[in-house]
Amino acid sequence: MSDTTEPSGLQEPSLDEQIAAYQREFRDLDPQVEQVVSALGRLNRRMNVGYGRQLADLGISNAEWEVLKTLVVAGSPYRLGPGELAKRLGLTPAAMTHRIDRMANEGLVTRDRDENNRVRVIVELTDEGRTKWLEAMRMASAFEEDLLQDLSGEERGALGEMLIRLLRRVEHTQPDAGGRLKDLD
Amino acid sequence: MSDTTEPSGLQEPSLDEQIAAYQREFRDLDPQVEQVVSALGRLNRRMNVGYGRQLADLGISNAEWEVLKTLVVAGSPYRLGPGELAKRLGLTPAAMTHRIDRMANEGLVTRDRDENNRVRVIVELTDEGRTKWLEAMRMASAFEEDLLQDLSGEERGALGEMLIRLLRRVEHTQPDAGGRLKDLD
DNA sequence: TCCAAAGACTTCAACAGTAAAGTTAGACCC
DNA sequence: GGGTCTAACTTTACTGTTGAAGTCTTTGGA
């Protein structure tokens, strides 16, 4: 019999064990820094799994959700070119072409040549795409609310503020040399 | 002439703009929750770009680093089976097989049959692999230290504590149904 | 002892992403 | 107004991952 190929739910050592191991193997490690960084990474992974499951129920992938979000954030009339989308998502234009193909086939977006400049292509959210985004958003925000339930309003504020400070630092630290992204936001 | 296919540095609207857009399109959104969640996601993406660049300088990929880390955390003699590795990394066994192939070719690990049970395979870190991990760790911890430079010791503690609380919540909320991971930690 | 079942990979086909080369429409210049 | 340049995709070849099927030991009866 074959195995189920079900990776299931990620079996890794506890955060404490992991950090203890790092310290054991690498003396000059600041455990406090490592705790913050590792917790950040793990949290993000778990959250992406959560989003992925919810999106799967809606019949869309994580990748498709990213595109929907980007078009919605762009605002009415929910149009962007493939190049612009690629830039915002951190994908190559080639990947964008294929992603749009798939999404257009599923009716989430339309792809048309710009009449005023026939080199340009316009990707536009369909009503169905917009509806999917809304449904996904509803589920996601419930999940997020749930996730933060243990933090007081004040704590949420402090957490948000610190994360934004880190974000500013990381953006400042690595201006914008090339680099691919693996993740959504 | 062809384009450079350089996605470069991720051009997206500012966090505030993005959250404003969400609120515009989706009335019942808690901006504080969204700020925390979006900042988390962005921060993680940027950090992964940073790690990726450093690792590229060392000639290893993000994926390879994950494997090295997992073996190091497992502790001396730095051995695990492909199945166990796959579970800890959240990959399918198939992907693990190929990943180990590549890493064995590059001399980062060895792959041998277990003499006591010839169905089992043992992946073991080589000295070269261990050295690569150490170098990567040195660069990563410098980067991380750099990233957190704006936070006081007290703030770091508070941040770590809150993240761990969130982590506990997310682990509790979605026990361990199936799901693939896109990210490292 | 022999054989069915299970476990632990490995192989295969299909799909998504990258890098690099290709295509085509508009821009610029003489 | 014809030739070269450039911008904005698209195509092609290749790599890495998934899901499903296949292989090969080991285990546990009958």
Tab-separated table of C-alpha atoms (C1' of nucleotides) in Angstrom:
chain	number	residue	atom	x	y	z
A	1	MET	CA	0.000	0.000	0.000
A	2	SER	CA	1.198	3.527	-0.656
A	3	ASP	CA	1.455	6.128	1.986
A	4	THR	CA	-0.994	8.936	2.139
A	5	THR	CA	1.526	11.654	1.308
A	6	GLU	CA	-0.123	13.639	4.071
A	7	PRO	CA	2.526	15.772	5.689
A	8	SER	CA	-0.052	16.623	8.310
A	9	GLY	CA	0.686	19.105	10.944
A	10	LEU	CA	4.346	19.993	11.237
A	11	GLN	CA	6.170	18.148	13.941
A	12	GLU	CA	9.018	20.215	15.299
A	13	PRO	CA	10.736	20.600	18.642
A	14	SER	CA	9.363	23.250	20.990
A	15	LEU	CA	10.700	26.750	20.695
A	16	ASP	CA	12.595	26.358	23.954
A	17	GLU	CA	14.217	23.163	22.820
A	18	GLN	CA	15.212	24.735	19.578
A	19	ILE	CA	16.769	27.753	21.208
A	20	ALA	CA	18.554	25.590	23.751
A	21	ALA	CA	20.000	23.585	20.875
A	22	TYR	CA	21.194	26.706	19.109
A	23	GLN	CA	22.904	27.903	22.263
A	24	ARG	CA	24.512	24.557	22.737
A	25	GLU	CA	25.912	24.624	19.202
A	26	PHE	CA	26.655	28.309	18.852
A	27	ARG	CA	27.957	29.979	21.965
A	28	ASP	CA	27.584	33.654	21.240
A	29	LEU	CA	23.882	33.687	20.519
A	30	ASP	CA	21.596	36.103	22.305
A	31	PRO	CA	18.684	33.936	23.453
A	32	GLN	CA	16.359	36.901	23.736
A	33	VAL	CA	16.951	37.941	20.145
A	34	GLU	CA	16.617	34.391	19.003
A	35	GLN	CA	13.369	34.001	20.871
A	36	VAL	CA	11.831	36.987	19.162
A	37	VAL	CA	13.038	35.988	15.732
A	38	SER	CA	12.123	32.330	15.971
A	39	ALA	CA	8.724	33.076	17.424
A	40	LEU	CA	8.079	35.489	14.579
A	41	GLY	CA	8.972	32.880	12.009
A	42	ARG	CA	6.958	30.134	13.559
A	43	LEU	CA	3.953	32.320	14.100
A	44	ASN	CA	3.974	33.319	10.492
A	45	ARG	CA	4.191	29.764	9.286
A	46	ARG	CA	1.304	28.667	11.437
A	47	MET	CA	-0.771	31.601	10.341
A	48	ASN	CA	-0.152	30.862	6.684
A	49	VAL	CA	-1.282	27.314	7.249
A	50	GLY	CA	-4.426	28.708	8.824
A	51	TYR	CA	-5.114	31.079	5.970
A	52	GLY	CA	-4.391	28.361	3.466
A	53	ARG	CA	-6.981	26.072	4.984
A	54	GLN	CA	-9.639	28.738	4.996
A	55	LEU	CA	-8.896	29.735	1.439
A	56	ALA	CA	-8.996	26.136	0.296
A	57	ASP	CA	-12.545	25.975	1.620
A	58	LEU	CA	-13.361	28.882	-0.653
A	59	GLY	CA	-11.689	27.118	-3.545
A	60	ILE	CA	-8.863	29.575	-4.002
A	61	SER	CA	-5.173	29.291	-3.361
A	62	ASN	CA	-2.972	31.458	-1.283
A	63	ALA	CA	-1.374	32.756	-4.475
A	64	GLU	CA	-4.730	33.745	-5.894
A	65	TRP	CA	-5.663	35.500	-2.720
A	66	GLU	CA	-2.555	37.641	-2.966
A	67	VAL	CA	-3.592	38.817	-6.394
A	68	LEU	CA	-7.137	39.556	-5.272
A	69	LYS	CA	-5.834	41.552	-2.322
A	70	THR	CA	-3.490	43.567	-4.462
A	71	LEU	CA	-6.221	44.510	-6.887
A	72	VAL	CA	-8.602	45.435	-4.094
A	73	VAL	CA	-5.994	47.571	-2.368
A	74	ALA	CA	-5.372	49.332	-5.668
A	75	GLY	CA	-8.987	50.480	-5.371
A	76	SER	CA	-11.824	50.891	-7.848
A	77	PRO	CA	-11.879	50.149	-10.765
A	78	TYR	CA	-9.594	47.354	-9.509
A	79	ARG	CA	-7.209	47.374	-12.434
A	80	LEU	CA	-3.476	46.888	-12.669
A	81	GLY	CA	-1.068	45.682	-15.343
A	82	PRO	CA	0.767	42.376	-15.004
A	83	GLY	CA	4.052	44.187	-14.539
A	84	GLU	CA	2.743	46.293	-11.705
A	85	LEU	CA	1.160	43.261	-10.074
A	86	ALA	CA	4.418	41.368	-10.349
A	87	LYS	CA	6.297	44.211	-8.701
A	88	ARG	CA	3.868	44.437	-5.829
A	89	LEU	CA	3.797	40.703	-5.256
A	90	GLY	CA	7.514	40.175	-5.660
A	91	LEU	CA	7.118	37.760	-8.554
A	92	THR	CA	8.759	37.622	-11.954
A	93	PRO	CA	6.638	38.849	-14.858
A	94	ALA	CA	6.689	35.316	-16.216
A	95	ALA	CA	5.070	33.930	-13.092
A	96	MET	CA	2.518	36.701	-13.250
A	97	THR	CA	1.549	35.793	-16.796
A	98	HIS	CA	0.751	32.247	-15.739
A	99	ARG	CA	-0.984	33.250	-12.555
A	100	ILE	CA	-3.251	35.606	-14.483
A	101	ASP	CA	-3.951	32.865	-17.030
A	102	ARG	CA	-5.226	30.593	-14.325
A	103	MET	CA	-7.234	33.248	-12.571
A	104	ALA	CA	-8.798	34.458	-15.795
A	105	ASN	CA	-9.825	30.877	-16.584
A	106	GLU	CA	-11.496	30.675	-13.207
A	107	GLY	CA	-13.279	33.940	-13.787
A	108	LEU	CA	-11.638	35.821	-10.932
A	109	VAL	CA	-10.114	38.455	-13.203
A	110	THR	CA	-10.253	39.549	-16.833
A	111	ARG	CA	-7.202	40.181	-18.976
A	112	ASP	CA	-7.467	42.679	-21.817
A	113	ARG	CA	-5.206	44.755	-24.008
A	114	ASP	CA	-5.245	48.441	-23.240
A	115	GLU	CA	-6.947	50.131	-26.207
A	116	ASN	CA	-4.830	53.254	-25.849
A	117	ASN	CA	-1.547	51.441	-25.750
A	118	ARG	CA	-1.663	48.001	-27.197
A	119	VAL	CA	1.559	46.899	-25.518
A	120	ARG	CA	-0.103	47.190	-22.163
A	121	VAL	CA	-2.392	44.637	-20.634
A	122	ILE	CA	-5.037	45.408	-18.064
A	123	VAL	CA	-5.993	42.899	-15.415
A	124	GLU	CA	-9.300	43.698	-13.800
A	125	LEU	CA	-11.078	42.106	-10.901
A	126	THR	CA	-14.420	40.548	-11.816
A	127	ASP	CA	-17.434	40.720	-9.547
A	128	GLU	CA	-16.803	37.109	-8.717
A	129	GLY	CA	-13.229	37.925	-7.792
A	130	ARG	CA	-14.348	40.770	-5.609
A	131	THR	CA	-16.883	38.559	-3.881
A	132	LYS	CA	-14.275	35.890	-3.260
A	133	TRP	CA	-12.028	38.501	-1.740
A	134	LEU	CA	-14.791	39.658	0.558
A	135	GLU	CA	-15.562	36.135	1.726
A	136	ALA	CA	-11.890	35.439	2.289
A	137	MET	CA	-11.530	38.689	4.162
A	138	ARG	CA	-14.422	37.825	6.421
A	139	MET	CA	-12.895	34.503	7.303
A	140	ALA	CA	-9.426	35.907	7.685
A	141	SER	CA	-10.453	38.709	9.972
A	142	ALA	CA	-12.373	36.326	12.190
A	143	PHE	CA	-9.288	34.124	12.387
A	144	GLU	CA	-7.092	37.101	13.177
A	145	GLU	CA	-9.455	38.394	15.838
A	146	ASP	CA	-9.368	34.950	17.329
A	147	LEU	CA	-5.627	34.841	17.248
A	148	LEU	CA	-5.266	38.112	19.147
A	149	GLN	CA	-7.933	37.353	21.713
A	150	ASP	CA	-5.413	36.983	24.536
A	151	LEU	CA	-3.953	40.457	24.081
A	152	SER	CA	-5.482	43.561	25.610
A	153	GLY	CA	-6.072	46.619	23.480
A	154	GLU	CA	-3.035	48.205	24.983
A	155	GLU	CA	-0.893	45.183	24.257
A	156	ARG	CA	-2.090	45.069	20.675
A	157	GLY	CA	-1.099	48.681	20.280
A	158	ALA	CA	2.338	48.085	21.750
A	159	LEU	CA	2.862	45.003	19.633
A	160	GLY	CA	1.819	46.766	16.448
A	161	GLU	CA	4.060	49.685	17.220
A	162	MET	CA	7.093	47.497	17.855
A	163	LEU	CA	6.539	45.478	14.706
A	164	ILE	CA	6.313	48.637	12.665
A	165	ARG	CA	9.552	49.827	14.159
A	166	LEU	CA	11.188	46.562	13.133
A	167	LEU	CA	9.670	46.859	9.698
A	168	ARG	CA	11.133	50.305	9.267
A	169	ARG	CA	14.471	48.996	10.357
A	170	VAL	CA	14.482	46.062	7.986
A	171	GLU	CA	13.392	48.228	5.086
A	172	HIS	CA	16.108	50.670	5.889
A	173	THR	CA	18.737	48.006	6.404
A	174	GLN	CA	18.341	46.317	3.027
A	175	PRO	CA	17.324	49.108	0.681
A	176	ASP	CA	16.109	47.197	-2.330
A	177	ALA	CA	18.645	44.941	-3.952
A	178	GLY	CA	17.079	41.959	-5.765
A	179	GLY	CA	15.488	39.092	-3.965
A	180	ARG	CA	12.528	36.871	-4.241
A	181	LEU	CA	9.796	36.450	-1.687
A	182	LYS	CA	8.208	33.254	-0.606
A	183	ASP	CA	5.442	34.426	1.487
A	184	LEU	CA	2.312	36.460	1.616
A	185	ASP	CA	1.270	39.238	3.786
B	1	MET	CA	16.201	43.884	-25.954
B	2	SER	CA	14.892	41.619	-23.257
B	3	ASP	CA	14.095	42.700	-19.782
B	4	THR	CA	16.324	41.845	-16.934
B	5	THR	CA	13.777	39.687	-15.159
B	6	GLU	CA	14.908	41.387	-11.992
B	7	PRO	CA	11.908	41.626	-9.676
B	8	SER	CA	14.082	43.800	-7.464
B	9	GLY	CA	12.822	45.018	-4.232
B	10	LEU	CA	9.100	44.605	-3.816
B	11	GLN	CA	7.092	47.692	-4.550
B	12	GLU	CA	3.957	47.774	-2.497
B	13	PRO	CA	1.808	50.482	-0.939
B	14	SER	CA	2.696	51.533	2.583
B	15	LEU	CA	1.151	49.633	5.458
B	16	ASP	CA	-1.104	52.575	6.267
B	17	GLU	CA	-2.329	52.841	2.717
B	18	GLN	CA	-3.035	49.152	2.629
B	19	ILE	CA	-5.000	49.188	5.844
B	20	ALA	CA	-6.913	52.272	4.763
B	21	ALA	CA	-7.848	50.453	1.559
B	22	TYR	CA	-9.050	47.414	3.480
B	23	GLN	CA	-11.198	49.586	5.695
B	24	ARG	CA	-12.615	51.347	2.669
B	25	GLU	CA	-13.572	48.021	1.076
B	26	PHE	CA	-14.524	46.054	4.142
B	27	ARG	CA	-16.329	48.026	6.812
B	28	ASP	CA	-16.113	45.812	9.864
B	29	LEU	CA	-12.368	45.465	10.036
B	30	ASP	CA	-10.497	46.198	13.236
B	31	PRO	CA	-7.595	48.386	12.124
B	32	GLN	CA	-5.551	47.546	15.189
B	33	VAL	CA	-5.793	43.828	14.540
B	34	GLU	CA	-5.045	44.351	10.896
B	35	GLN	CA	-2.027	46.444	11.713
B	36	VAL	CA	-0.519	43.744	13.864
B	37	VAL	CA	-1.229	40.998	11.372
B	38	SER	CA	-0.083	42.861	8.292
B	39	ALA	CA	3.064	44.111	9.975
B	40	LEU	CA	3.846	40.562	11.029
B	41	GLY	CA	3.461	39.312	7.484
B	42	ARG	CA	5.495	42.044	5.910
B	43	LEU	CA	8.223	41.812	8.467
B	44	ASN	CA	8.560	38.148	7.828
B	45	ARG	CA	8.762	38.583	4.089
B	46	ARG	CA	11.448	41.197	4.365
B	47	MET	CA	13.406	39.089	6.794
B	48	ASN	CA	13.286	36.094	4.505
B	49	VAL	CA	14.613	38.236	1.683
B	50	GLY	CA	17.436	39.281	3.977
B	51	TYR	CA	18.280	35.731	4.990
B	52	GLY	CA	18.072	34.616	1.388
B	53	ARG	CA	20.636	37.160	0.300
B	54	GLN	CA	23.042	36.215	3.033
B	55	LEU	CA	22.681	32.534	2.337
B	56	ALA	CA	23.190	33.078	-1.372
B	57	ASP	CA	26.555	34.604	-0.526
B	58	LEU	CA	27.406	31.363	1.226
B	59	GLY	CA	26.251	29.400	-1.781
B	60	ILE	CA	23.325	27.693	-0.110
B	61	SER	CA	19.619	28.117	-0.550
B	62	ASN	CA	17.031	28.899	1.995
B	63	ALA	CA	15.729	25.345	1.620
B	64	GLU	CA	19.141	23.884	2.337
B	65	TRP	CA	19.540	26.053	5.374
B	66	GLU	CA	16.314	24.679	6.788
B	67	VAL	CA	17.655	21.176	6.538
B	68	LEU	CA	20.966	22.102	8.124
B	69	LYS	CA	19.161	23.792	10.993
B	70	THR	CA	16.932	20.832	11.592
B	71	LEU	CA	19.842	18.439	11.768
B	72	VAL	CA	21.786	20.718	14.086
B	73	VAL	CA	18.824	21.160	16.385
B	74	ALA	CA	18.460	17.379	16.501
B	75	GLY	CA	21.889	17.421	18.122
B	76	SER	CA	24.958	15.230	17.821
B	77	PRO	CA	25.429	12.913	15.908
B	78	TYR	CA	23.251	15.084	13.656
B	79	ARG	CA	21.231	12.287	12.134
B	80	LEU	CA	17.612	12.010	11.098
B	81	GLY	CA	15.651	9.955	8.601
B	82	PRO	CA	14.098	11.566	5.532
B	83	GLY	CA	10.628	10.954	6.911
B	84	GLU	CA	11.398	12.675	10.175
B	85	LEU	CA	13.017	15.586	8.361
B	86	ALA	CA	9.999	15.927	6.114
B	87	LYS	CA	7.706	16.020	9.107
B	88	ARG	CA	9.721	18.671	10.857
B	89	LEU	CA	10.050	20.828	7.767
B	90	GLY	CA	6.470	20.422	6.651
B	91	LEU	CA	7.395	18.878	3.299
B	92	THR	CA	6.206	15.770	1.520
B	93	PRO	CA	8.571	12.797	1.644
B	94	ALA	CA	8.977	13.133	-2.106
B	95	ALA	CA	10.328	16.633	-1.828
B	96	MET	CA	12.617	15.489	0.934
B	97	THR	CA	14.099	12.763	-1.223
B	98	HIS	CA	15.081	15.280	-3.864
B	99	ARG	CA	16.309	17.853	-1.404
B	100	ILE	CA	18.573	15.278	0.197
B	101	ASP	CA	19.813	14.212	-3.242
B	102	ARG	CA	20.962	17.720	-3.981
B	103	MET	CA	22.493	18.290	-0.598
B	104	ALA	CA	24.324	14.996	-0.690
B	105	ASN	CA	25.734	15.928	-4.095
B	106	GLU	CA	26.983	19.169	-2.650
B	107	GLY	CA	28.528	17.347	0.267
B	108	LEU	CA	26.414	18.970	2.944
B	109	VAL	CA	24.949	15.680	4.162
B	110	THR	CA	25.436	11.959	3.632
B	111	ARG	CA	22.625	9.535	2.917
B	112	ASP	CA	23.030	5.912	4.008
B	113	ARG	CA	20.892	2.883	4.654
B	114	ASP	CA	20.488	1.974	8.281
B	115	GLU	CA	22.382	-1.294	8.778
B	116	ASN	CA	19.963	-2.510	11.445
B	117	ASN	CA	16.872	-1.880	9.428
B	118	ARG	CA	17.469	-1.721	5.746
B	119	VAL	CA	14.204	0.063	5.015
B	120	ARG	CA	15.393	3.072	6.917
B	121	VAL	CA	17.696	5.748	5.589
B	122	ILE	CA	19.931	7.944	7.710
B	123	VAL	CA	20.777	11.462	6.701
B	124	GLU	CA	23.783	12.816	8.524
B	125	LEU	CA	25.347	16.245	8.535
B	126	THR	CA	28.880	16.331	7.174
B	127	ASP	CA	31.574	18.530	8.664
B	128	GLU	CA	31.145	20.788	5.693
B	129	GLY	CA	27.432	21.009	6.354
B	130	ARG	CA	28.046	21.812	9.976
B	131	THR	CA	30.518	24.510	9.027
B	132	LYS	CA	28.077	26.040	6.562
B	133	TRP	CA	25.472	26.107	9.268
B	134	LEU	CA	27.831	27.880	11.610
B	135	GLU	CA	28.731	30.496	9.031
B	136	ALA	CA	25.092	31.027	8.195
B	137	MET	CA	24.264	31.284	11.852
B	138	ARG	CA	26.919	33.899	12.388
B	139	MET	CA	25.566	36.015	9.578
B	140	ALA	CA	21.974	35.487	10.573
B	141	SER	CA	22.493	36.400	14.191
B	142	ALA	CA	24.329	39.583	13.215
B	143	PHE	CA	21.424	40.471	10.955
B	144	GLU	CA	18.934	39.731	13.699
B	145	GLU	CA	20.845	41.749	16.256
B	146	ASP	CA	20.845	44.563	13.769
B	147	LEU	CA	17.148	44.248	13.196
B	148	LEU	CA	16.317	44.521	16.883
B	149	GLN	CA	18.715	47.352	17.621
B	150	ASP	CA	15.913	49.856	18.175
B	151	LEU	CA	14.262	47.833	20.923
B	152	SER	CA	15.341	47.988	24.553
B	153	GLY	CA	15.957	44.793	26.457
B	154	GLU	CA	12.656	45.258	28.155
B	155	GLU	CA	10.853	45.736	24.885
B	156	ARG	CA	12.470	42.663	23.412
B	157	GLY	CA	11.269	40.676	26.377
B	158	ALA	CA	7.744	41.996	26.062
B	159	LEU	CA	7.702	41.379	22.321
B	160	GLY	CA	8.967	37.833	22.688
B	161	GLU	CA	6.448	37.101	25.378
B	162	MET	CA	3.528	38.376	23.333
B	163	LEU	CA	4.622	36.475	20.244
B	164	ILE	CA	4.842	33.299	22.254
B	165	ARG	CA	1.364	33.876	23.568
B	166	LEU	CA	0.122	34.235	20.008
B	167	LEU	CA	2.006	31.144	19.012
B	168	ARG	CA	0.349	29.148	21.741
B	169	ARG	CA	-2.997	30.452	20.631
B	170	VAL	CA	-2.496	29.588	16.990
B	171	GLU	CA	-1.230	26.131	17.834
B	172	HIS	CA	-4.191	25.589	20.050
B	173	THR	CA	-6.673	26.991	17.560
B	174	GLN	CA	-5.714	24.715	14.668
B	175	PRO	CA	-4.522	21.502	16.285
B	176	ASP	CA	-2.904	19.687	13.413
B	177	ALA	CA	-5.087	19.047	10.426
B	178	GLY	CA	-3.160	18.779	7.144
B	179	GLY	CA	-1.569	21.793	5.549
B	180	ARG	CA	1.553	22.710	3.712
B	181	LEU	CA	3.995	25.402	4.737
B	182	LYS	CA	5.613	27.934	2.504
B	183	ASP	CA	8.056	29.468	4.768
B	184	LEU	CA	11.011	28.978	6.977
B	185	ASP	CA	11.611	29.820	10.498
C	1	DT	C1'	7.511	-21.405	6.711
C	2	DC	C1'	5.084	-18.632	3.889
C	3	DC	C1'	2.439	-14.855	2.778
C	4	DA	C1'	-0.379	-10.702	3.526
C	5	DA	C1'	0.113	-6.127	5.503
C	6	DA	C1'	2.558	-2.178	6.924
C	7	DG	C1'	6.219	1.082	6.911
C	8	DA	C1'	9.729	3.984	4.760
C	9	DC	C1'	11.334	5.623	1.206
C	10	DT	C1'	11.550	6.490	-4.186
C	11	DT	C1'	9.707	7.324	-8.730
C	12	DC	C1'	6.635	9.613	-11.924
C	13	DA	C1'	3.596	13.015	-13.876
C	14	DA	C1'	1.747	17.493	-13.434
C	15	DC	C1'	2.089	22.143	-11.826
C	16	DA	C1'	4.099	26.707	-10.162
C	17	DG	C1'	8.079	29.539	-10.173
C	18	DT	C1'	12.683	31.551	-12.097
C	19	DA	C1'	15.977	33.142	-15.690
C	20	DA	C1'	16.706	34.208	-20.051
C	21	DA	C1'	15.435	34.789	-24.708
C	22	DG	C1'	11.637	36.187	-27.878
C	23	DT	C1'	7.782	39.220	-29.622
C	24	DT	C1'	5.408	43.258	-30.590
C	25	DA	C1'	3.759	48.087	-30.170
C	26	DG	C1'	4.993	52.736	-29.349
C	27	DA	C1'	8.936	56.359	-29.096
C	28	DC	C1'	12.700	58.806	-30.779
C	29	DC	C1'	15.716	60.528	-34.197
C	30	DC	C1'	17.502	61.732	-38.378
D	1	DG	C1'	8.810	57.946	-42.777
D	2	DG	C1'	12.088	54.345	-42.025
D	3	DG	C1'	15.407	52.352	-38.694
D	4	DT	C1'	16.741	51.619	-34.048
D	5	DC	C1'	15.450	51.636	-29.098
D	6	DT	C1'	12.709	50.563	-25.352
D	7	DA	C1'	8.947	48.920	-22.629
D	8	DA	C1'	5.747	45.379	-21.486
D	9	DC	C1'	4.504	41.330	-21.813
D	10	DT	C1'	5.024	36.070	-23.420
D	11	DT	C1'	7.500	31.838	-24.375
D	12	DT	C1'	10.849	28.315	-23.364
D	13	DA	C1'	13.780	25.481	-20.642
D	14	DC	C1'	14.752	24.097	-16.142
D	15	DT	C1'	14.199	23.538	-11.061
D	16	DG	C1'	11.580	22.321	-6.924
D	17	DT	C1'	7.220	20.699	-4.947
D	18	DT	C1'	3.004	17.882	-4.674
D	19	DG	C1'	-0.005	13.713	-4.978
D	20	DA	C1'	-0.285	9.272	-6.281
D	21	DA	C1'	1.628	5.007	-7.421
D	22	DG	C1'	5.598	1.794	-6.969
D	23	DT	C1'	9.476	-0.819	-4.554
D	24	DC	C1'	11.453	-3.183	-1.060
D	25	DT	C1'	12.356	-4.603	3.713
D	26	DT	C1'	10.282	-6.068	8.061
D	27	DT	C1'	6.528	-7.781	10.860
D	28	DG	C1'	2.965	-10.820	12.312
D	29	DG	C1'	-0.015	-14.282	11.886
D	30	DA	C1'	-1.927	-19.062	9.837
